[in-house]
mmCIF file of C-alpha atoms and ligand atoms in Angstrom:
data_model
loop_
_atom_site.group_PDB
_atom_site.id
_atom_site.type_symbol
_atom_site.label_atom_id
_atom_site.label_comp_id
_atom_site.label_asym_id
_atom_site.label_seq_id
_atom_site.Cartn_x
_atom_site.Cartn_y
_atom_site.Cartn_z
ATOM 1 C CA MET X 1 48.645 81.806 -47.172
ATOM 2 C CA GLN X 2 46.513 83.053 -44.288
ATOM 3 C CA ARG X 3 42.878 82.054 -44.117
ATOM 4 C CA ASP X 4 39.886 83.342 -42.210
ATOM 5 C CA GLU X 5 38.627 80.181 -40.517
ATOM 6 C CA ALA X 6 35.311 81.629 -39.432
ATOM 7 C CA LEU X 7 34.540 82.736 -42.956
ATOM 8 C CA LEU X 8 35.644 79.338 -44.279
ATOM 9 C CA ARG X 9 33.313 77.477 -41.901
ATOM 10 C CA GLU X 10 30.375 79.664 -42.917
ATOM 11 C CA TYR X 11 31.302 79.171 -46.614
ATOM 12 C CA TYR X 12 31.164 75.406 -46.117
ATOM 13 C CA ALA X 13 28.204 75.320 -43.726
ATOM 14 C CA ALA X 14 25.474 73.637 -45.793
ATOM 15 C CA ALA X 15 27.391 70.462 -46.573
ATOM 16 C CA PRO X 16 26.132 67.548 -48.732
ATOM 17 C CA ALA X 17 26.003 64.223 -46.864
ATOM 18 C CA ASP X 18 29.292 62.771 -48.156
ATOM 19 C CA ILE X 19 31.662 65.656 -47.468
ATOM 20 C CA SER X 20 32.332 68.333 -44.920
ATOM 21 C CA LEU X 21 35.060 70.770 -44.064
ATOM 22 C CA SER X 22 36.035 68.659 -41.045
ATOM 23 C CA ASP X 23 37.056 65.825 -43.442
ATOM 24 C CA ILE X 24 40.170 67.805 -44.412
ATOM 25 C CA ASP X 25 43.217 68.917 -42.458
ATOM 26 C CA LEU X 26 43.512 72.674 -42.884
ATOM 27 C CA GLU X 27 47.207 72.484 -42.108
ATOM 28 C CA ARG X 28 47.816 70.202 -45.113
ATOM 29 C CA VAL X 29 45.938 72.019 -47.860
ATOM 30 C CA PRO X 30 47.950 71.852 -51.111
ATOM 31 C CA SER X 31 49.818 75.098 -51.740
ATOM 32 C CA HIS X 32 49.212 75.078 -55.518
ATOM 33 C CA VAL X 33 46.226 73.464 -57.176
ATOM 34 C CA SER X 34 46.022 73.312 -60.929
ATOM 35 C CA ILE X 35 42.877 72.531 -62.960
ATOM 36 C CA ILE X 36 42.193 71.274 -66.420
ATOM 37 C CA MET X 37 38.701 72.713 -66.898
ATOM 38 C CA ASP X 38 37.068 70.304 -69.341
ATOM 39 C CA GLY X 39 33.520 69.515 -70.379
ATOM 40 C CA ASN X 40 31.927 72.861 -71.123
ATOM 41 C CA GLY X 41 30.825 71.774 -74.508
ATOM 42 C CA ARG X 42 29.342 68.481 -73.363
ATOM 43 C CA TRP X 43 27.594 70.182 -70.475
ATOM 44 C CA ALA X 44 25.843 72.535 -72.935
ATOM 45 C CA GLN X 45 25.048 69.811 -75.471
ATOM 46 C CA ALA X 46 23.498 67.629 -72.804
ATOM 47 C CA ARG X 47 21.069 70.506 -72.138
ATOM 48 C CA GLY X 48 20.373 71.086 -75.807
ATOM 49 C CA LEU X 49 22.304 74.353 -75.684
ATOM 50 C CA ASP X 50 24.962 75.849 -77.884
ATOM 51 C CA ARG X 51 28.547 75.012 -76.753
ATOM 52 C CA SER X 52 29.085 78.725 -76.033
ATOM 53 C CA LYS X 53 26.609 78.464 -73.154
ATOM 54 C CA GLY X 54 28.861 75.891 -71.585
ATOM 55 C CA HIS X 55 31.780 78.344 -71.606
ATOM 56 C CA VAL X 56 29.611 81.106 -70.172
ATOM 57 C CA ALA X 57 28.496 78.694 -67.352
ATOM 58 C CA GLY X 58 32.187 77.747 -66.952
ATOM 59 C CA VAL X 59 32.954 81.267 -65.905
ATOM 60 C CA ASP X 60 30.608 80.963 -62.868
ATOM 61 C CA ALA X 61 32.391 77.710 -61.872
ATOM 62 C CA LEU X 62 35.746 79.451 -62.210
ATOM 63 C CA ARG X 63 34.659 82.376 -60.050
ATOM 64 C CA GLU X 64 33.563 80.035 -57.292
ATOM 65 C CA THR X 65 36.825 78.120 -57.654
ATOM 66 C CA VAL X 66 38.897 81.303 -57.189
ATOM 67 C CA THR X 67 36.897 82.225 -54.076
ATOM 68 C CA THR X 68 37.208 78.658 -52.684
ATOM 69 C CA SER X 69 41.017 78.700 -53.275
ATOM 70 C CA VAL X 70 41.398 82.018 -51.494
ATOM 71 C CA ARG X 71 39.254 80.839 -48.563
ATOM 72 C CA LEU X 72 41.216 77.569 -48.226
ATOM 73 C CA GLY X 73 44.388 79.596 -48.137
ATOM 74 C CA LEU X 74 46.131 78.382 -51.278
ATOM 75 C CA ASP X 75 49.326 80.086 -52.446
ATOM 76 C CA ALA X 76 48.456 79.508 -56.048
ATOM 77 C CA LEU X 77 45.683 78.400 -58.302
ATOM 78 C CA SER X 78 46.332 77.755 -61.992
ATOM 79 C CA VAL X 79 43.785 76.846 -64.688
ATOM 80 C CA TYR X 80 44.052 75.673 -68.323
ATOM 81 C CA ALA X 81 41.811 78.024 -70.196
ATOM 82 C CA PHE X 82 43.033 77.816 -73.782
ATOM 83 C CA SER X 83 45.693 75.526 -75.306
ATOM 84 C CA THR X 84 47.905 76.112 -78.356
ATOM 85 C CA GLU X 85 45.736 73.370 -79.955
ATOM 86 C CA ASN X 86 42.478 75.160 -79.199
ATOM 87 C CA TRP X 87 43.017 77.538 -82.197
ATOM 88 C CA ARG X 88 41.793 74.568 -84.311
ATOM 89 C CA ARG X 89 38.242 75.006 -82.954
ATOM 90 C CA PRO X 90 35.636 76.706 -85.202
ATOM 91 C CA GLN X 91 36.544 80.408 -85.555
ATOM 92 C CA ARG X 92 33.245 81.399 -83.944
ATOM 93 C CA GLU X 93 34.087 79.420 -80.772
ATOM 94 C CA VAL X 94 37.612 80.839 -80.662
ATOM 95 C CA ASP X 95 36.251 84.412 -81.042
ATOM 96 C CA LEU X 96 33.726 83.712 -78.256
ATOM 97 C CA LEU X 97 36.339 82.379 -75.922
ATOM 98 C CA MET X 98 38.695 85.359 -76.517
ATOM 99 C CA HIS X 99 35.823 87.730 -75.940
ATOM 100 C CA LEU X 100 34.826 85.872 -72.829
ATOM 101 C CA PHE X 101 38.337 85.995 -71.431
ATOM 102 C CA ALA X 102 38.509 89.726 -71.907
ATOM 103 C CA THR X 103 35.075 90.593 -70.563
ATOM 104 C CA THR X 104 35.392 88.219 -67.624
ATOM 105 C CA LEU X 105 38.708 89.616 -66.602
ATOM 106 C CA VAL X 106 37.397 93.194 -66.525
ATOM 107 C CA LYS X 107 34.302 92.114 -64.630
ATOM 108 C CA GLU X 108 36.293 90.125 -62.031
ATOM 109 C CA LEU X 109 38.952 92.744 -61.362
ATOM 110 C CA PRO X 110 37.052 94.033 -58.309
ATOM 111 C CA LEU X 111 37.073 90.440 -56.896
ATOM 112 C CA PHE X 112 40.851 90.228 -57.429
ATOM 113 C CA HIS X 113 41.285 93.613 -55.657
ATOM 114 C CA GLN X 114 38.980 92.547 -52.836
ATOM 115 C CA GLU X 115 40.724 89.172 -52.377
ATOM 116 C CA ASN X 116 44.270 90.576 -52.883
ATOM 117 C CA VAL X 117 44.720 88.096 -55.767
ATOM 118 C CA ARG X 118 47.742 88.506 -58.084
ATOM 119 C CA LEU X 119 47.148 87.540 -61.770
ATOM 120 C CA ARG X 120 49.642 85.714 -63.920
ATOM 121 C CA PHE X 121 49.456 84.295 -67.374
ATOM 122 C CA LEU X 122 51.098 81.128 -68.658
ATOM 123 C CA GLY X 123 51.502 81.018 -72.451
ATOM 124 C CA ASP X 124 52.348 83.126 -75.459
ATOM 125 C CA LEU X 125 50.115 86.174 -75.207
ATOM 126 C CA GLU X 126 51.501 87.875 -78.299
ATOM 127 C CA ALA X 127 49.246 85.767 -80.566
ATOM 128 C CA LEU X 128 46.034 86.905 -78.795
ATOM 129 C CA PRO X 129 43.611 89.437 -80.282
ATOM 130 C CA LYS X 130 44.610 92.969 -79.294
ATOM 131 C CA LYS X 131 41.637 93.532 -77.104
ATOM 132 C CA THR X 132 42.203 90.356 -75.080
ATOM 133 C CA TYR X 133 45.977 91.088 -74.874
ATOM 134 C CA ASP X 134 45.325 94.671 -73.654
ATOM 135 C CA VAL X 135 42.881 93.526 -71.000
ATOM 136 C CA PHE X 136 45.319 90.842 -69.774
ATOM 137 C CA GLN X 137 48.067 93.493 -69.501
ATOM 138 C CA ARG X 138 45.668 95.721 -67.512
ATOM 139 C CA GLY X 139 44.907 92.793 -65.273
ATOM 140 C CA LEU X 140 48.660 92.199 -64.742
ATOM 141 C CA ASP X 141 49.306 95.904 -64.028
ATOM 142 C CA GLU X 142 46.426 96.343 -61.659
ATOM 143 C CA THR X 143 47.127 93.298 -59.544
ATOM 144 C CA SER X 144 50.975 93.372 -59.582
ATOM 145 C CA GLY X 145 51.045 94.836 -56.104
ATOM 146 C CA HIS X 146 48.786 92.270 -54.597
ATOM 147 C CA THR X 147 50.360 89.943 -52.058
ATOM 148 C CA GLY X 148 47.705 87.218 -51.786
ATOM 149 C CA MET X 149 47.080 84.171 -53.852
ATOM 150 C CA ILE X 150 48.501 83.883 -57.362
ATOM 151 C CA PHE X 151 45.854 83.095 -59.960
ATOM 152 C CA ALA X 152 47.549 81.865 -63.102
ATOM 153 C CA LEU X 153 45.573 81.555 -66.314
ATOM 154 C CA ALA X 154 47.110 79.363 -68.975
ATOM 155 C CA VAL X 155 46.101 80.894 -72.333
ATOM 156 C CA ASN X 156 47.624 79.949 -75.655
ATOM 157 C CA TYR X 157 49.626 77.565 -73.545
ATOM 158 C CA GLY X 158 51.312 74.353 -74.604
ATOM 159 C CA SER X 159 53.831 72.555 -72.427
ATOM 160 C CA ARG X 160 56.086 71.311 -75.227
ATOM 161 C CA ALA X 161 56.202 74.829 -76.707
ATOM 162 C CA GLU X 162 57.026 76.171 -73.267
ATOM 163 C CA ILE X 163 59.921 73.749 -72.837
ATOM 164 C CA ALA X 164 61.244 74.502 -76.370
ATOM 165 C CA ARG X 165 61.078 78.232 -75.595
ATOM 166 C CA ALA X 166 63.055 77.653 -72.367
ATOM 167 C CA CYS X 167 65.668 75.714 -74.338
ATOM 168 C CA ARG X 168 65.986 78.599 -76.864
ATOM 169 C CA GLN X 169 66.402 81.166 -74.041
ATOM 170 C CA ILE X 170 68.978 79.050 -72.245
ATOM 171 C CA ALA X 171 70.896 78.384 -75.526
ATOM 172 C CA ASP X 172 70.977 82.176 -76.143
ATOM 173 C CA GLU X 173 72.327 82.738 -72.616
ATOM 174 C CA VAL X 174 74.995 80.129 -73.202
ATOM 175 C CA ALA X 175 75.899 81.675 -76.595
ATOM 176 C CA THR X 176 76.244 85.134 -75.065
ATOM 177 C CA GLY X 177 78.230 83.845 -72.101
ATOM 178 C CA ILE X 178 75.623 84.607 -69.414
ATOM 179 C CA ILE X 179 75.763 81.027 -68.172
ATOM 180 C CA ASP X 180 77.935 78.030 -68.781
ATOM 181 C CA ALA X 181 76.413 74.940 -70.365
ATOM 182 C CA SER X 182 77.664 72.821 -67.461
ATOM 183 C CA ALA X 183 75.608 74.999 -65.063
ATOM 184 C CA ILE X 184 72.276 74.008 -66.670
ATOM 185 C CA ASP X 185 70.345 72.041 -64.098
ATOM 186 C CA GLU X 186 66.661 71.535 -63.210
ATOM 187 C CA GLN X 187 66.563 74.845 -61.386
ATOM 188 C CA VAL X 188 67.806 76.753 -64.437
ATOM 189 C CA VAL X 189 65.209 75.053 -66.674
ATOM 190 C CA ALA X 190 62.409 75.754 -64.186
ATOM 191 C CA GLU X 191 63.424 79.441 -64.043
ATOM 192 C CA HIS X 192 62.833 79.709 -67.832
ATOM 193 C CA LEU X 193 59.273 78.313 -67.757
ATOM 194 C CA TYR X 194 56.240 80.513 -67.609
ATOM 195 C CA THR X 195 55.700 79.314 -64.024
ATOM 196 C CA THR X 196 59.011 80.713 -62.757
ATOM 197 C CA GLY X 197 58.850 81.514 -59.089
ATOM 198 C CA MET X 198 55.686 79.508 -58.475
ATOM 199 C CA PRO X 199 55.685 76.271 -56.470
ATOM 200 C CA ASP X 200 54.901 73.193 -58.604
ATOM 201 C CA PRO X 201 51.251 72.074 -58.349
ATOM 202 C CA GLU X 202 50.685 69.585 -55.531
ATOM 203 C CA LEU X 203 47.239 68.660 -56.847
ATOM 204 C CA LEU X 204 45.920 68.514 -60.439
ATOM 205 C CA ILE X 205 42.181 68.333 -60.903
ATOM 206 C CA ARG X 206 40.724 67.365 -64.274
ATOM 207 C CA THR X 207 36.948 67.504 -64.849
ATOM 208 C CA SER X 208 34.813 65.474 -67.253
ATOM 209 C CA GLY X 209 36.519 62.148 -66.619
ATOM 210 C CA GLU X 210 39.265 62.350 -69.260
ATOM 211 C CA LEU X 211 42.550 60.682 -68.318
ATOM 212 C CA ARG X 212 44.934 62.824 -70.250
ATOM 213 C CA LEU X 213 47.465 65.681 -69.603
ATOM 214 C CA SER X 214 46.695 67.364 -72.923
ATOM 215 C CA ASN X 215 50.161 69.063 -73.198
ATOM 216 C CA TYR X 216 49.676 70.795 -69.803
ATOM 217 C CA LEU X 217 52.537 71.567 -67.368
ATOM 218 C CA LEU X 218 54.469 68.406 -68.269
ATOM 219 C CA TRP X 219 57.564 69.526 -66.385
ATOM 220 C CA GLN X 220 55.765 70.976 -63.391
ATOM 221 C CA LEU X 221 53.475 67.993 -62.781
ATOM 222 C CA ALA X 222 56.350 65.535 -62.225
ATOM 223 C CA TYR X 223 55.290 64.712 -58.643
ATOM 224 C CA THR X 224 51.714 66.051 -58.617
ATOM 225 C CA GLU X 225 48.749 64.074 -57.342
ATOM 226 C CA PHE X 226 45.862 63.745 -59.785
ATOM 227 C CA TYR X 227 42.187 63.933 -59.082
ATOM 228 C CA VAL X 228 39.891 63.219 -61.962
ATOM 229 C CA THR X 229 36.156 63.836 -61.580
ATOM 230 C CA ASP X 230 33.335 62.906 -63.945
ATOM 231 C CA MET X 231 31.763 66.304 -63.242
ATOM 232 C CA MET X 232 31.594 68.628 -66.221
ATOM 233 C CA TRP X 233 33.448 71.882 -65.519
ATOM 234 C CA PRO X 234 30.296 74.140 -65.211
ATOM 235 C CA ASP X 235 29.124 71.815 -62.437
ATOM 236 C CA PHE X 236 32.417 72.045 -60.454
ATOM 237 C CA ASN X 237 31.933 73.698 -57.047
ATOM 238 C CA ARG X 238 33.343 74.196 -53.584
ATOM 239 C CA TRP X 239 32.243 70.689 -52.501
ATOM 240 C CA GLU X 240 33.990 68.858 -55.366
ATOM 241 C CA PHE X 241 37.043 70.979 -54.595
ATOM 242 C CA LEU X 242 36.909 69.718 -51.010
ATOM 243 C CA ARG X 243 36.583 66.054 -52.192
ATOM 244 C CA ALA X 244 39.649 66.599 -54.309
ATOM 245 C CA VAL X 245 41.606 67.994 -51.341
ATOM 246 C CA ARG X 246 40.359 65.040 -49.173
ATOM 247 C CA ALA X 247 41.621 62.562 -51.846
ATOM 248 C CA PHE X 248 44.942 64.399 -51.987
ATOM 249 C CA GLN X 249 45.340 64.187 -48.216
ATOM 250 C CA SER X 250 44.613 60.430 -48.277
ATOM 251 C CA ARG X 251 47.527 59.780 -50.630
ATOM 252 C CA ASN X 252 50.911 58.594 -49.548
ATOM 253 C CA ARG X 253 53.319 61.024 -51.320
ATOM 254 C CA ARG X 254 56.778 59.440 -51.623
ATOM 255 C CA PHE X 255 58.490 61.550 -54.301
ATOM 256 C CA GLY X 256 60.214 58.378 -55.534
ATOM 257 C CA GLY X 257 61.462 57.447 -52.063
ATOM 258 C CA VAL X 258 59.957 55.170 -49.404
ATOM 259 C CA VAL X 259 57.845 56.263 -46.416
ATOM 260 C CA ALA X 260 58.178 54.394 -43.102
ATOM 261 C CA SER X 261 54.895 52.529 -42.311
HETATM 262 C C1 FPP G 1 36.938 73.008 -71.921
HETATM 263 O O1 FPP G 1 35.661 72.554 -72.317
HETATM 264 C C2 FPP G 1 36.979 74.454 -71.715
HETATM 265 C C3 FPP G 1 37.698 75.334 -72.439
HETATM 266 C C4 FPP G 1 38.526 75.004 -73.608
HETATM 267 C C5 FPP G 1 37.701 76.742 -72.120
HETATM 268 C C6 FPP G 1 37.776 77.069 -70.717
HETATM 269 C C7 FPP G 1 37.007 78.329 -70.512
HETATM 270 C C8 FPP G 1 36.243 78.638 -69.450
HETATM 271 C C9 FPP G 1 36.065 77.791 -68.289
HETATM 272 C C10 FPP G 1 35.572 79.897 -69.540
HETATM 273 C C11 FPP G 1 36.051 80.903 -68.560
HETATM 274 C C12 FPP G 1 37.499 81.138 -68.568
HETATM 275 C C13 FPP G 1 38.066 82.303 -68.296
HETATM 276 C C14 FPP G 1 39.525 82.308 -68.112
HETATM 277 C C15 FPP G 1 37.328 83.539 -68.135
HETATM 278 P P1 FPP G 1 35.491 71.977 -73.761
HETATM 279 O O2 FPP G 1 34.993 73.059 -74.686
HETATM 280 O O3 FPP G 1 36.746 71.345 -74.256
HETATM 281 O O4 FPP G 1 34.385 70.927 -73.483
HETATM 282 P P2 FPP G 1 34.137 69.534 -74.262
HETATM 283 O O5 FPP G 1 35.350 68.688 -74.011
HETATM 284 O O6 FPP G 1 32.896 68.986 -73.647
HETATM 285 O O7 FPP G 1 33.962 69.865 -75.737
#
């Protein structure tokens, strides 16, 4: 994706001592970055606040992350906002999150228009409250013509459920003669996942120091580099994003092969 280098330099001007834009190679920025946004609750509790305040602060971190991704020229940013397991949280917190998703999306639509960002959702949206579902559909409709970065929100998403759903769809296609069982390969499976048409993430960032995948993009992360930061999600910012890209660029990606030294 194209980037405005002058704007990017200005955006990264006041750098902390340990990181600067010149630490990364702009020609090797990962095309798709995916993020497990974790630690909103702990961020709030550490400040004596209700967990909900952590989610509200998380929206600001997410807005900055979308802007950073556009400025760095990513093709795609995806974030894990709500898992199929998150329904087990107290009803009040679930309601707050659903409300926050809907209000944030409406509020941020002008940013998506301004930055030419195309929205996508990963997950089963049918189970969402009607208001949230309707706003998501509006977001999809209003940004479908955009040609810039894809911003994919994983909501009511679970990777095992996604793979089981793909299996059901493929089985149906075999049963009705659309494809032959012998033609099922990795490409066919990938085309039946929510991420169809998107490149696999090259970099996965997880905040709050947890070393787990939490049922997130199990298929798509097969060769992805991981960056785990102890920062809680509301503290995540453009500088930590740059540290993650710097770490990514320092890795030796072999995809199971060997690289000449
Ligand atoms: C993880 O923190 C965060 C979530 C489950 C929700 C993510 C939501 C946001 C960042 C709000 C904005 C999102 C959108 C799409 C508008 P946690 O509650 O699991 O934190 P904890 O592990 O400290 O309890």
